[in-house]
PDB file of C-alpha atoms in Angstrom:
ATOM      1  CA  UNK A  12     188.549 -17.696 166.897  1.00  0.00           C
ATOM      2  CA  UNK A  13     187.802 -19.212 163.474  1.00  0.00           C
ATOM      3  CA  UNK A  14     187.254 -16.807 160.599  1.00  0.00           C
ATOM      4  CA  UNK A  15     183.785 -16.294 159.125  1.00  0.00           C
ATOM      5  CA  UNK A  16     185.439 -15.544 155.763  1.00  0.00           C
ATOM      6  CA  UNK A  17     188.679 -17.143 154.583  1.00  0.00           C
ATOM      7  CA  UNK A  18     190.376 -15.950 151.416  1.00  0.00           C
ATOM      8  CA  UNK A  19     193.110 -18.364 150.308  1.00  0.00           C
ATOM      9  CA  UNK A  20     195.663 -17.667 147.542  1.00  0.00           C
ATOM     10  CA  UNK A  21     193.088 -15.586 145.689  1.00  0.00           C
ATOM     11  CA  UNK A  22     194.123 -14.658 142.138  1.00  0.00           C
ATOM     12  CA  UNK A  23     192.135 -12.922 139.423  1.00  0.00           C
ATOM     13  CA  UNK A  24     193.456 -12.450 135.892  1.00  0.00           C
ATOM     14  CA  UNK A  25     191.640 -10.401 133.248  1.00  0.00           C
ATOM     15  CA  UNK A  26     192.182 -10.885 129.520  1.00  0.00           C
ATOM     16  CA  UNK A  27     192.556  -7.344 128.177  1.00  0.00           C
ATOM     17  CA  UNK A  28     193.813  -8.414 124.752  1.00  0.00           C
ATOM     18  CA  UNK A  29     192.772  -6.806 121.505  1.00  0.00           C
ATOM     19  CA  UNK A  30     190.334  -8.820 119.360  1.00  0.00           C
ATOM     20  CA  UNK A  31     191.834 -11.953 117.807  1.00  0.00           C
ATOM     21  CA  UNK A  32     192.020 -10.595 114.258  1.00  0.00           C
ATOM     22  CA  UNK A  33     193.760  -7.398 115.408  1.00  0.00           C
ATOM     23  CA  UNK A  34     196.351  -9.444 117.287  1.00  0.00           C
ATOM     24  CA  UNK A  35     196.992 -11.622 114.233  1.00  0.00           C
ATOM     25  CA  UNK A  36     197.392  -8.645 111.893  1.00  0.00           C
ATOM     26  CA  UNK A  37     199.524  -6.671 114.349  1.00  0.00           C
ATOM     27  CA  UNK A  38     201.402  -9.771 115.563  1.00  0.00           C
ATOM     28  CA  UNK A  39     200.753  -8.990 119.192  1.00  0.00           C
ATOM     29  CA  UNK A  40     200.450 -11.590 121.991  1.00  0.00           C
ATOM     30  CA  UNK A  41     197.512 -11.811 124.388  1.00  0.00           C
ATOM     31  CA  UNK A  42     197.565  -9.253 127.197  1.00  0.00           C
ATOM     32  CA  UNK A  43     196.722 -10.632 130.647  1.00  0.00           C
ATOM     33  CA  UNK A  44     196.254  -8.281 133.593  1.00  0.00           C
ATOM     34  CA  UNK A  45     196.721  -9.770 137.063  1.00  0.00           C
ATOM     35  CA  UNK A  46     194.424  -7.678 139.258  1.00  0.00           C
ATOM     36  CA  UNK A  47     194.809  -9.875 142.373  1.00  0.00           C
ATOM     37  CA  UNK A  48     197.783 -12.144 143.038  1.00  0.00           C
ATOM     38  CA  UNK A  49     197.846 -14.892 145.711  1.00  0.00           C
ATOM     39  CA  UNK A  50     196.039 -12.906 148.411  1.00  0.00           C
ATOM     40  CA  UNK A  51     195.145 -14.673 151.682  1.00  0.00           C
ATOM     41  CA  UNK A  52     193.409 -13.305 154.783  1.00  0.00           C
ATOM     42  CA  UNK A  53     190.596 -14.060 157.214  1.00  0.00           C
ATOM     43  CA  UNK A  54     187.719 -11.989 158.590  1.00  0.00           C
ATOM     44  CA  UNK A  55     186.289 -12.823 162.002  1.00  0.00           C
ATOM     45  CA  UNK A  56     182.569 -12.579 162.658  1.00  0.00           C
ATOM     46  CA  UNK A  57     181.221  -9.179 163.797  1.00  0.00           C
ATOM     47  CA  UNK A  58     184.472  -7.434 162.870  1.00  0.00           C
ATOM     48  CA  UNK A  59     185.530  -4.876 160.262  1.00  0.00           C
ATOM     49  CA  UNK A  60     188.373  -5.871 157.948  1.00  0.00           C
ATOM     50  CA  UNK A  61     189.630  -3.002 155.783  1.00  0.00           C
ATOM     51  CA  UNK A  62     191.528  -3.213 152.507  1.00  0.00           C
ATOM     52  CA  UNK A  63     193.521  -0.088 151.620  1.00  0.00           C
ATOM     53  CA  UNK A  64     195.794   0.836 148.746  1.00  0.00           C
ATOM     54  CA  UNK A  65     196.174   3.073 145.739  1.00  0.00           C
ATOM     55  CA  UNK A  66     193.786   2.940 142.788  1.00  0.00           C
ATOM     56  CA  UNK A  67     194.383  -0.217 140.791  1.00  0.00           C
ATOM     57  CA  UNK A  68     195.662  -2.227 143.763  1.00  0.00           C
ATOM     58  CA  UNK A  69     192.882  -4.839 143.484  1.00  0.00           C
ATOM     59  CA  UNK A  70     190.682  -3.791 146.422  1.00  0.00           C
ATOM     60  CA  UNK A  71     187.383  -3.667 144.550  1.00  0.00           C
ATOM     61  CA  UNK A  72     188.155  -6.858 142.616  1.00  0.00           C
ATOM     62  CA  UNK A  73     188.525  -8.782 145.893  1.00  0.00           C
ATOM     63  CA  UNK A  74     185.274  -7.267 147.176  1.00  0.00           C
ATOM     64  CA  UNK A  75     183.394  -8.281 144.028  1.00  0.00           C
ATOM     65  CA  UNK A  76     184.762 -11.834 144.216  1.00  0.00           C
ATOM     66  CA  UNK A  77     183.602 -12.197 147.832  1.00  0.00           C
ATOM     67  CA  UNK A  78     180.197 -10.720 146.916  1.00  0.00           C
ATOM     68  CA  UNK A  79     179.876 -13.190 144.042  1.00  0.00           C
ATOM     69  CA  UNK A  80     180.006 -10.622 141.231  1.00  0.00           C
ATOM     70  CA  UNK A  81     183.285 -12.063 139.893  1.00  0.00           C
ATOM     71  CA  UNK A  82     184.797 -15.537 140.039  1.00  0.00           C
ATOM     72  CA  UNK A  83     188.450 -16.116 140.970  1.00  0.00           C
ATOM     73  CA  UNK A  84     190.970 -17.356 138.408  1.00  0.00           C
ATOM     74  CA  UNK A  85     192.717 -19.342 141.162  1.00  0.00           C
ATOM     75  CA  UNK A  86     192.384 -19.701 144.906  1.00  0.00           C
ATOM     76  CA  UNK A  87     189.166 -19.813 146.868  1.00  0.00           C
ATOM     77  CA  UNK A  88     186.776 -17.952 149.143  1.00  0.00           C
ATOM     78  CA  UNK A  89     185.300 -19.913 152.063  1.00  0.00           C
ATOM     79  CA  UNK A  90     182.356 -18.351 153.893  1.00  0.00           C
ATOM     80  CA  UNK A  91     181.132 -20.027 157.082  1.00  0.00           C
ATOM     81  CA  UNK A  92     182.785 -23.265 155.976  1.00  0.00           C
ATOM     82  CA  UNK A  93     181.294 -23.246 152.459  1.00  0.00           C
ATOM     83  CA  UNK A  94     183.693 -23.017 149.508  1.00  0.00           C
ATOM     84  CA  UNK A  95     181.796 -20.784 147.105  1.00  0.00           C
ATOM     85  CA  UNK A  96     183.471 -22.187 143.970  1.00  0.00           C
ATOM     86  CA  UNK A  97     183.836 -25.874 144.844  1.00  0.00           C
ATOM     87  CA  UNK A  98     180.659 -26.560 146.823  1.00  0.00           C
ATOM     88  CA  UNK A  99     178.231 -28.736 144.824  1.00  0.00           C
ATOM     89  CA  UNK A 100     175.167 -28.286 147.062  1.00  0.00           C
ATOM     90  CA  UNK A 101     173.299 -25.404 145.410  1.00  0.00           C
ATOM     91  CA  UNK A 102     171.121 -24.870 148.484  1.00  0.00           C
ATOM     92  CA  UNK A 103     174.193 -24.260 150.651  1.00  0.00           C
ATOM     93  CA  UNK A 104     175.632 -21.798 148.129  1.00  0.00           C
ATOM     94  CA  UNK A 105     172.310 -19.947 147.868  1.00  0.00           C
ATOM     95  CA  UNK A 106     172.075 -19.699 151.658  1.00  0.00           C
ATOM     96  CA  UNK A 107     175.589 -18.263 151.923  1.00  0.00           C
ATOM     97  CA  UNK A 108     175.058 -15.890 149.005  1.00  0.00           C
ATOM     98  CA  UNK A 109     171.947 -14.483 150.692  1.00  0.00           C
ATOM     99  CA  UNK A 110     174.125 -13.731 153.720  1.00  0.00           C
ATOM    100  CA  UNK A 111     176.373 -11.420 151.650  1.00  0.00           C
ATOM    101  CA  UNK A 112     175.344  -7.996 150.365  1.00  0.00           C
ATOM    102  CA  UNK A 113     177.247  -5.032 148.931  1.00  0.00           C
ATOM    103  CA  UNK A 114     177.198  -1.252 149.312  1.00  0.00           C
ATOM    104  CA  UNK A 115     178.563   0.430 146.202  1.00  0.00           C
ATOM    105  CA  UNK A 116     180.771   3.478 145.808  1.00  0.00           C
ATOM    106  CA  UNK A 117     178.524   5.723 143.741  1.00  0.00           C
ATOM    107  CA  UNK A 118     175.112   6.373 145.339  1.00  0.00           C
ATOM    108  CA  UNK A 119     173.985   8.034 142.103  1.00  0.00           C
ATOM    109  CA  UNK A 120     174.740   5.100 139.790  1.00  0.00           C
ATOM    110  CA  UNK A 121     173.835   2.212 142.105  1.00  0.00           C
ATOM    111  CA  UNK A 122     170.085   2.985 142.348  1.00  0.00           C
ATOM    112  CA  UNK A 123     167.722   2.395 139.416  1.00  0.00           C
ATOM    113  CA  UNK A 124     166.342   5.867 138.547  1.00  0.00           C
ATOM    114  CA  UNK A 125     163.109   4.378 137.165  1.00  0.00           C
ATOM    115  CA  UNK A 126     162.169   2.523 140.326  1.00  0.00           C
ATOM    116  CA  UNK A 127     160.607   3.881 143.462  1.00  0.00           C
ATOM    117  CA  UNK A 128     162.646   3.487 146.623  1.00  0.00           C
ATOM    118  CA  UNK A 129     160.153   0.886 147.855  1.00  0.00           C
ATOM    119  CA  UNK A 130     160.948  -1.390 144.906  1.00  0.00           C
ATOM    120  CA  UNK A 131     164.712  -0.818 145.170  1.00  0.00           C
ATOM    121  CA  UNK A 132     164.855  -1.831 148.832  1.00  0.00           C
ATOM    122  CA  UNK A 133     162.476  -4.783 148.463  1.00  0.00           C
ATOM    123  CA  UNK A 134     164.293  -6.273 145.442  1.00  0.00           C
ATOM    124  CA  UNK A 135     166.724  -8.583 147.366  1.00  0.00           C
ATOM    125  CA  UNK A 136     163.689 -10.178 149.049  1.00  0.00           C
ATOM    126  CA  UNK A 137     161.204 -10.256 146.165  1.00  0.00           C
ATOM    127  CA  UNK A 138     163.640 -11.855 143.678  1.00  0.00           C
ATOM    128  CA  UNK A 139     163.768 -14.847 146.039  1.00  0.00           C
ATOM    129  CA  UNK A 140     159.993 -14.985 146.286  1.00  0.00           C
ATOM    130  CA  UNK A 141     159.814 -13.467 149.771  1.00  0.00           C
ATOM    131  CA  UNK A 142     157.202 -11.138 151.227  1.00  0.00           C
ATOM    132  CA  UNK A 143     158.550  -7.602 151.614  1.00  0.00           C
ATOM    133  CA  UNK A 144     155.363  -5.981 152.888  1.00  0.00           C
ATOM    134  CA  UNK A 145     156.284  -3.109 155.229  1.00  0.00           C
ATOM    135  CA  UNK A 146     160.019  -3.900 154.957  1.00  0.00           C
ATOM    136  CA  UNK A 147     161.090  -0.803 152.970  1.00  0.00           C
ATOM    137  CA  UNK A 148     159.396   1.548 155.405  1.00  0.00           C
ATOM    138  CA  UNK A 149     160.959  -0.147 158.418  1.00  0.00           C
ATOM    139  CA  UNK A 150     164.435  -0.138 156.924  1.00  0.00           C
ATOM    140  CA  UNK A 151     164.187   3.489 155.824  1.00  0.00           C
ATOM    141  CA  UNK A 152     163.456   4.478 159.411  1.00  0.00           C
ATOM    142  CA  UNK A 153     166.311   2.265 160.610  1.00  0.00           C
ATOM    143  CA  UNK A 154     168.804   4.163 158.411  1.00  0.00           C
ATOM    144  CA  UNK A 155     167.531   7.588 159.447  1.00  0.00           C
ATOM    145  CA  UNK A 156     165.021   8.398 156.698  1.00  0.00           C
ATOM    146  CA  UNK A 157     161.219   8.579 156.798  1.00  0.00           C
ATOM    147  CA  UNK A 158     158.829   5.758 155.950  1.00  0.00           C
ATOM    148  CA  UNK A 159     157.027   8.029 153.473  1.00  0.00           C
ATOM    149  CA  UNK A 160     160.246   8.230 151.431  1.00  0.00           C
ATOM    150  CA  UNK A 161     159.443   4.766 150.092  1.00  0.00           C
ATOM    151  CA  UNK A 162     157.164   6.317 147.450  1.00  0.00           C
ATOM    152  CA  UNK A 163     159.834   8.684 146.098  1.00  0.00           C
ATOM    153  CA  UNK A 164     162.364   8.220 143.287  1.00  0.00           C
ATOM    154  CA  UNK A 165     166.177   8.341 143.748  1.00  0.00           C
ATOM    155  CA  UNK A 166     166.526  11.751 142.047  1.00  0.00           C
ATOM    156  CA  UNK A 167     164.570  13.306 144.941  1.00  0.00           C
ATOM    157  CA  UNK A 168     167.382  12.572 147.424  1.00  0.00           C
ATOM    158  CA  UNK A 169     170.843  13.965 148.149  1.00  0.00           C
ATOM    159  CA  UNK A 170     173.974  11.839 147.831  1.00  0.00           C
ATOM    160  CA  UNK A 171     174.086  11.007 151.519  1.00  0.00           C
ATOM    161  CA  UNK A 172     170.404  10.072 151.537  1.00  0.00           C
ATOM    162  CA  UNK A 173     170.898   7.857 148.492  1.00  0.00           C
ATOM    163  CA  UNK A 174     173.719   6.034 150.240  1.00  0.00           C
ATOM    164  CA  UNK A 175     171.385   5.448 153.190  1.00  0.00           C
ATOM    165  CA  UNK A 176     168.924   3.919 150.730  1.00  0.00           C
ATOM    166  CA  UNK A 177     171.765   1.731 149.450  1.00  0.00           C
ATOM    167  CA  UNK A 178     172.464   0.610 153.013  1.00  0.00           C
ATOM    168  CA  UNK A 179     168.757  -0.141 153.529  1.00  0.00           C
ATOM    169  CA  UNK A 180     168.744  -2.246 150.357  1.00  0.00           C
ATOM    170  CA  UNK A 181     171.816  -4.155 151.589  1.00  0.00           C
ATOM    171  CA  UNK A 182     170.044  -4.883 154.888  1.00  0.00           C
ATOM    172  CA  UNK A 183     166.803  -6.082 153.268  1.00  0.00           C
ATOM    173  CA  UNK A 184     167.762  -9.762 153.019  1.00  0.00           C
ATOM    174  CA  UNK A 185     169.066  -9.893 156.610  1.00  0.00           C
ATOM    175  CA  UNK A 186     172.733 -10.430 155.684  1.00  0.00           C
ATOM    176  CA  UNK A 187     175.569 -11.321 158.030  1.00  0.00           C
ATOM    177  CA  UNK A 188     178.292  -9.884 155.767  1.00  0.00           C
ATOM    178  CA  UNK A 189     178.368  -6.571 153.897  1.00  0.00           C
ATOM    179  CA  UNK A 190     181.064  -5.665 151.377  1.00  0.00           C
ATOM    180  CA  UNK A 191     181.482  -1.877 151.496  1.00  0.00           C
ATOM    181  CA  UNK A 192     183.236  -0.644 148.332  1.00  0.00           C
ATOM    182  CA  UNK A 193     184.366   2.940 149.051  1.00  0.00           C
ATOM    183  CA  UNK A 194     180.874   3.676 150.475  1.00  0.00           C
ATOM    184  CA  UNK A 195     181.618   7.302 151.423  1.00  0.00           C
ATOM    185  CA  UNK A 196     184.215   8.459 148.884  1.00  0.00           C
ATOM    186  CA  UNK A 197     181.603  10.242 146.721  1.00  0.00           C
ATOM    187  CA  UNK A 198     180.133  12.136 149.690  1.00  0.00           C
ATOM    188  CA  UNK A 199     180.983  15.412 151.410  1.00  0.00           C
ATOM    189  CA  UNK A 200     183.073  15.102 154.569  1.00  0.00           C
ATOM    190  CA  UNK A 201     180.212  16.063 156.902  1.00  0.00           C
ATOM    191  CA  UNK A 202     177.918  13.507 155.268  1.00  0.00           C
ATOM    192  CA  UNK A 203     180.668  10.877 155.347  1.00  0.00           C
ATOM    193  CA  UNK A 204     180.774  10.970 159.132  1.00  0.00           C
ATOM    194  CA  UNK A 205     176.991  10.536 159.372  1.00  0.00           C
ATOM    195  CA  UNK A 206     177.022   7.496 157.084  1.00  0.00           C
ATOM    196  CA  UNK A 207     180.026   5.940 158.861  1.00  0.00           C
ATOM    197  CA  UNK A 208     178.407   6.413 162.269  1.00  0.00           C
ATOM    198  CA  UNK A 209     175.231   4.812 160.924  1.00  0.00           C
ATOM    199  CA  UNK A 210     177.229   1.822 159.658  1.00  0.00           C
ATOM    200  CA  UNK A 211     178.977   1.455 163.019  1.00  0.00           C
ATOM    201  CA  UNK A 212     175.651   1.542 164.853  1.00  0.00           C
ATOM    202  CA  UNK A 213     174.117  -1.047 162.514  1.00  0.00           C
ATOM    203  CA  UNK A 214     177.110  -3.322 162.990  1.00  0.00           C
ATOM    204  CA  UNK A 215     176.622  -3.270 166.765  1.00  0.00           C
ATOM    205  CA  UNK A 216     172.851  -3.566 166.544  1.00  0.00           C
ATOM    206  CA  UNK A 217     172.669  -6.357 163.962  1.00  0.00           C
ATOM    207  CA  UNK A 218     175.994  -8.168 164.525  1.00  0.00           C
ATOM    208  CA  UNK A 219     177.226  -7.460 160.998  1.00  0.00           C
ATOM    209  CA  UNK A 220     180.631  -8.293 159.542  1.00  0.00           C
ATOM    210  CA  UNK A 221     182.134  -5.747 157.136  1.00  0.00           C
ATOM    211  CA  UNK A 222     184.758  -5.975 154.428  1.00  0.00           C
ATOM    212  CA  UNK A 223     185.523  -2.258 154.151  1.00  0.00           C
ATOM    213  CA  UNK A 224     187.325  -1.085 151.015  1.00  0.00           C
ATOM    214  CA  UNK A 225     188.821   2.393 151.084  1.00  0.00           C
ATOM    215  CA  UNK A 226     191.785   4.541 150.127  1.00  0.00           C
ATOM    216  CA  UNK A 227     191.061   7.015 152.940  1.00  0.00           C
ATOM    217  CA  UNK A 228     193.189   6.262 155.996  1.00  0.00           C
ATOM    218  CA  UNK A 229     191.090   8.523 158.227  1.00  0.00           C
ATOM    219  CA  UNK A 230     187.977   6.513 157.424  1.00  0.00           C
ATOM    220  CA  UNK A 231     189.817   3.220 157.903  1.00  0.00           C
ATOM    221  CA  UNK A 232     191.173   4.301 161.293  1.00  0.00           C
ATOM    222  CA  UNK A 233     187.628   5.114 162.391  1.00  0.00           C
ATOM    223  CA  UNK A 234     186.035   1.875 161.139  1.00  0.00           C
ATOM    224  CA  UNK A 235     188.473  -1.031 161.007  1.00  0.00           C
ATOM    225  CA  UNK A 236     189.517  -3.697 163.500  1.00  0.00           C
ATOM    226  CA  UNK A 237     192.162  -5.150 161.178  1.00  0.00           C
ATOM    227  CA  UNK A 238     193.714  -3.667 158.033  1.00  0.00           C
ATOM    228  CA  UNK A 239     195.230  -5.263 154.953  1.00  0.00           C
ATOM    229  CA  UNK A 240     197.418  -3.119 152.688  1.00  0.00           C
ATOM    230  CA  UNK A 241     197.367  -3.974 148.977  1.00  0.00           C
ATOM    231  CA  UNK A 242     199.902  -3.023 146.347  1.00  0.00           C
ATOM    232  CA  UNK A 243     199.624  -4.069 142.704  1.00  0.00           C
ATOM    233  CA  UNK A 244     197.251  -6.881 143.601  1.00  0.00           C
ATOM    234  CA  UNK A 245     199.362  -8.332 146.423  1.00  0.00           C
ATOM    235  CA  UNK A 246     198.834  -8.132 150.176  1.00  0.00           C
ATOM    236  CA  UNK A 247     202.010  -6.483 151.467  1.00  0.00           C
ATOM    237  CA  UNK A 248     201.042  -5.949 155.123  1.00  0.00           C
ATOM    238  CA  UNK A 249     198.289  -6.877 157.543  1.00  0.00           C
ATOM    239  CA  UNK A 250     197.903  -5.888 161.191  1.00  0.00           C
ATOM    240  CA  UNK A 251     195.366  -4.849 163.817  1.00  0.00           C
ATOM    241  CA  UNK A 252     194.405  -1.194 163.292  1.00  0.00           C
ATOM    242  CA  UNK A 253     196.272   0.337 166.216  1.00  0.00           C
ATOM    243  CA  UNK A 254     199.417  -1.697 165.544  1.00  0.00           C
ATOM    244  CA  UNK A 255     199.463  -0.692 161.882  1.00  0.00           C
ATOM    245  CA  UNK A 256     199.082   3.009 162.641  1.00  0.00           C
ATOM    246  CA  UNK A 257     201.672   2.906 165.430  1.00  0.00           C
ATOM    247  CA  UNK A 258     204.309   0.816 163.656  1.00  0.00           C
ATOM    248  CA  UNK A 259     203.876   0.249 159.910  1.00  0.00           C
ATOM    249  CA  UNK A 260     206.591  -2.149 158.773  1.00  0.00           C
ATOM    250  CA  UNK A 261     206.358  -2.275 154.982  1.00  0.00           C
ATOM    251  CA  UNK A 262     207.982   0.633 153.097  1.00  0.00           C
ATOM    252  CA  UNK A 263     204.821   1.072 151.017  1.00  0.00           C
ATOM    253  CA  UNK A 264     202.630   1.333 154.125  1.00  0.00           C
ATOM    254  CA  UNK A 265     205.067   3.860 155.597  1.00  0.00           C
ATOM    255  CA  UNK A 266     204.940   5.846 152.347  1.00  0.00           C
ATOM    256  CA  UNK A 267     201.158   6.160 152.210  1.00  0.00           C
ATOM    257  CA  UNK A 268     201.002   7.028 155.921  1.00  0.00           C
ATOM    258  CA  UNK A 269     203.603   9.752 155.452  1.00  0.00           C
ATOM    259  CA  UNK A 270     201.770  11.198 152.446  1.00  0.00           C
ATOM    260  CA  UNK A 271     198.352  11.220 154.157  1.00  0.00           C
ATOM    261  CA  UNK A 272     197.047  14.567 155.452  1.00  0.00           C
ATOM    262  CA  UNK A 273     197.170  15.036 159.234  1.00  0.00           C
ATOM    263  CA  UNK A 274     195.425  17.549 161.466  1.00  0.00           C
ATOM    264  CA  UNK A 275     198.505  17.948 163.683  1.00  0.00           C
ATOM    265  CA  UNK A 276     200.979  18.643 160.899  1.00  0.00           C
ATOM    266  CA  UNK A 277     200.229  22.052 159.410  1.00  0.00           C
ATOM    267  CA  UNK A 278     203.143  23.375 157.418  1.00  0.00           C
ATOM    268  CA  UNK A 279     204.950  20.041 157.162  1.00  0.00           C
ATOM    269  CA  UNK A 280     206.577  19.163 153.870  1.00  0.00           C
ATOM    270  CA  UNK A 281     205.717  15.552 153.110  1.00  0.00           C
ATOM    271  CA  UNK A 282     207.328  14.059 150.057  1.00  0.00           C
ATOM    272  CA  UNK A 283     204.728  12.767 147.599  1.00  0.00           C
ATOM    273  CA  UNK A 284     204.867   9.028 146.830  1.00  0.00           C
ATOM    274  CA  UNK A 285     207.750   8.413 144.458  1.00  0.00           C
ATOM    275  CA  UNK A 286     207.352   6.822 141.049  1.00  0.00           C
ATOM    276  CA  UNK A 287     204.380   5.360 139.248  1.00  0.00           C
ATOM    277  CA  UNK A 288     202.583   2.091 139.930  1.00  0.00           C
ATOM    278  CA  UNK A 289     204.072  -0.490 137.512  1.00  0.00           C
ATOM    279  CA  UNK A 290     202.009  -1.883 134.653  1.00  0.00           C
ATOM    280  CA  UNK A 291     199.936  -4.785 135.973  1.00  0.00           C
ATOM    281  CA  UNK A 292     200.196  -6.468 132.572  1.00  0.00           C
ATOM    282  CA  UNK A 293     203.992  -6.534 132.854  1.00  0.00           C
ATOM    283  CA  UNK A 294     204.696  -6.418 136.606  1.00  0.00           C
ATOM    284  CA  UNK A 295     208.299  -6.175 137.812  1.00  0.00           C
ATOM    285  CA  UNK A 296     210.059  -9.358 138.980  1.00  0.00           C
ATOM    286  CA  UNK A 297     210.617  -9.975 142.677  1.00  0.00           C
ATOM    287  CA  UNK A 298     208.879  -7.607 145.066  1.00  0.00           C
ATOM    288  CA  UNK A 299     206.291  -5.572 143.122  1.00  0.00           C
ATOM    289  CA  UNK A 300     207.209  -2.458 145.143  1.00  0.00           C
ATOM    290  CA  UNK A 301     210.964  -2.583 144.610  1.00  0.00           C
ATOM    291  CA  UNK A 302     211.106  -0.028 141.717  1.00  0.00           C
ATOM    292  CA  UNK A 303     209.692   2.619 144.124  1.00  0.00           C
ATOM    293  CA  UNK A 304     211.191   1.365 147.381  1.00  0.00           C
ATOM    294  CA  UNK A 305     213.811   3.586 149.099  1.00  0.00           C
ATOM    295  CA  UNK A 306     215.500   0.639 150.863  1.00  0.00           C
ATOM    296  CA  UNK A 307     215.432  -1.978 148.077  1.00  0.00           C
ATOM    297  CA  UNK A 308     218.460  -4.274 147.612  1.00  0.00           C
ATOM    298  CA  UNK A 309     219.333  -6.719 144.829  1.00  0.00           C
ATOM    299  CA  UNK A 310     217.351  -9.525 146.475  1.00  0.00           C
ATOM    300  CA  UNK A 311     214.163  -7.438 146.208  1.00  0.00           C
ATOM    301  CA  UNK A 312     214.310  -7.409 142.406  1.00  0.00           C
ATOM    302  CA  UNK A 313     214.894 -11.146 142.190  1.00  0.00           C
ATOM    303  CA  UNK A 314     212.808 -12.857 144.891  1.00  0.00           C
ATOM    304  CA  UNK A 315     209.188 -12.157 145.725  1.00  0.00           C
ATOM    305  CA  UNK A 316     208.803 -11.827 149.509  1.00  0.00           C
ATOM    306  CA  UNK A 317     206.186 -13.957 151.226  1.00  0.00           C
ATOM    307  CA  UNK A 318     204.009 -12.814 154.095  1.00  0.00           C
ATOM    308  CA  UNK A 319     205.638 -13.609 157.429  1.00  0.00           C
ATOM    309  CA  UNK A 320     204.689 -12.798 160.978  1.00  0.00           C
ATOM    310  CA  UNK A 321     206.470 -10.177 163.057  1.00  0.00           C
ATOM    311  CA  UNK A 322     204.525  -9.962 166.293  1.00  0.00           C
ATOM    312  CA  UNK A 323     200.868  -9.304 165.394  1.00  0.00           C
ATOM    313  CA  UNK A 324     201.827  -8.020 161.932  1.00  0.00           C
ATOM    314  CA  UNK A 325     202.075 -10.029 158.714  1.00  0.00           C
ATOM    315  CA  UNK A 326     204.408  -8.338 156.242  1.00  0.00           C
ATOM    316  CA  UNK A 327     205.808  -9.213 152.810  1.00  0.00           C
ATOM    317  CA  UNK A 328     209.200  -7.522 152.914  1.00  0.00           C
ATOM    318  CA  UNK A 329     212.717  -8.973 153.036  1.00  0.00           C
ATOM    319  CA  UNK A 330     213.917  -6.011 155.137  1.00  0.00           C
ATOM    320  CA  UNK A 331     210.911  -5.446 157.413  1.00  0.00           C
ATOM    321  CA  UNK A 332     213.001  -5.618 160.579  1.00  0.00           C
TER     322      UNK A 332
END
């Protein structure tokens, strides 16, 4: 099956240098931070692809590039056959962009406090000159709220209700793809499950495709069909959900699985992840994980491993077997 979204050698570099005059006076070079480094993966239609990793691993940067909020430094994103950075037909790009929406992490910051819910939900349609009459009410009912809530302001809702409003706004333009950037991390556990179940139901009902960004393995296990594990901006492992949870092959994936809380392991003594994530401005040579890896050899510090297939898993590790 061909992928609806193809990410190829995606790289994003941020210039985090001090102002030019400061650098001249202090004789400092430019500081370039590589947030995403040569990442490639595909997402099939009507599936959930999850990106997991520690904070600073590049998950949200990839999501924002796919959603069109950032442009890549190198590489490309192809959606339904359209290269979003090289395509010259503006109508094609606009059509694809309207097929992609985003649900943000913070339901308190992502809604304009001065707008009524009706205006917030209708915005993706009205900015393109469309008619949104009756749409906010219908979508509010679809996400489990009441039609009369359209005349309220965001401060009148709880966090979980606000995230439902965010989901309704994402659905307003009739998208095929939704980028979900930690959509439940700011919510209580009981509310998380309600929002996740709603998202699963909407996926089945509307045939949606999700890029699901999370650091919570429990959430990922519930939602994802395929999982990509990121470390310091690189994709170190990718596998179908059940295969990854049964047999993680990269030492980093094994480490985060071992450190994750489990309901069946009361009293266990799990070692916390060792070491600190290296500085992305000055990343280590070779494998980016080798300074923290318990099985690293000399080759790991000299040669960057490339993704290779072992069964249904793709893994970037010299010693994965």
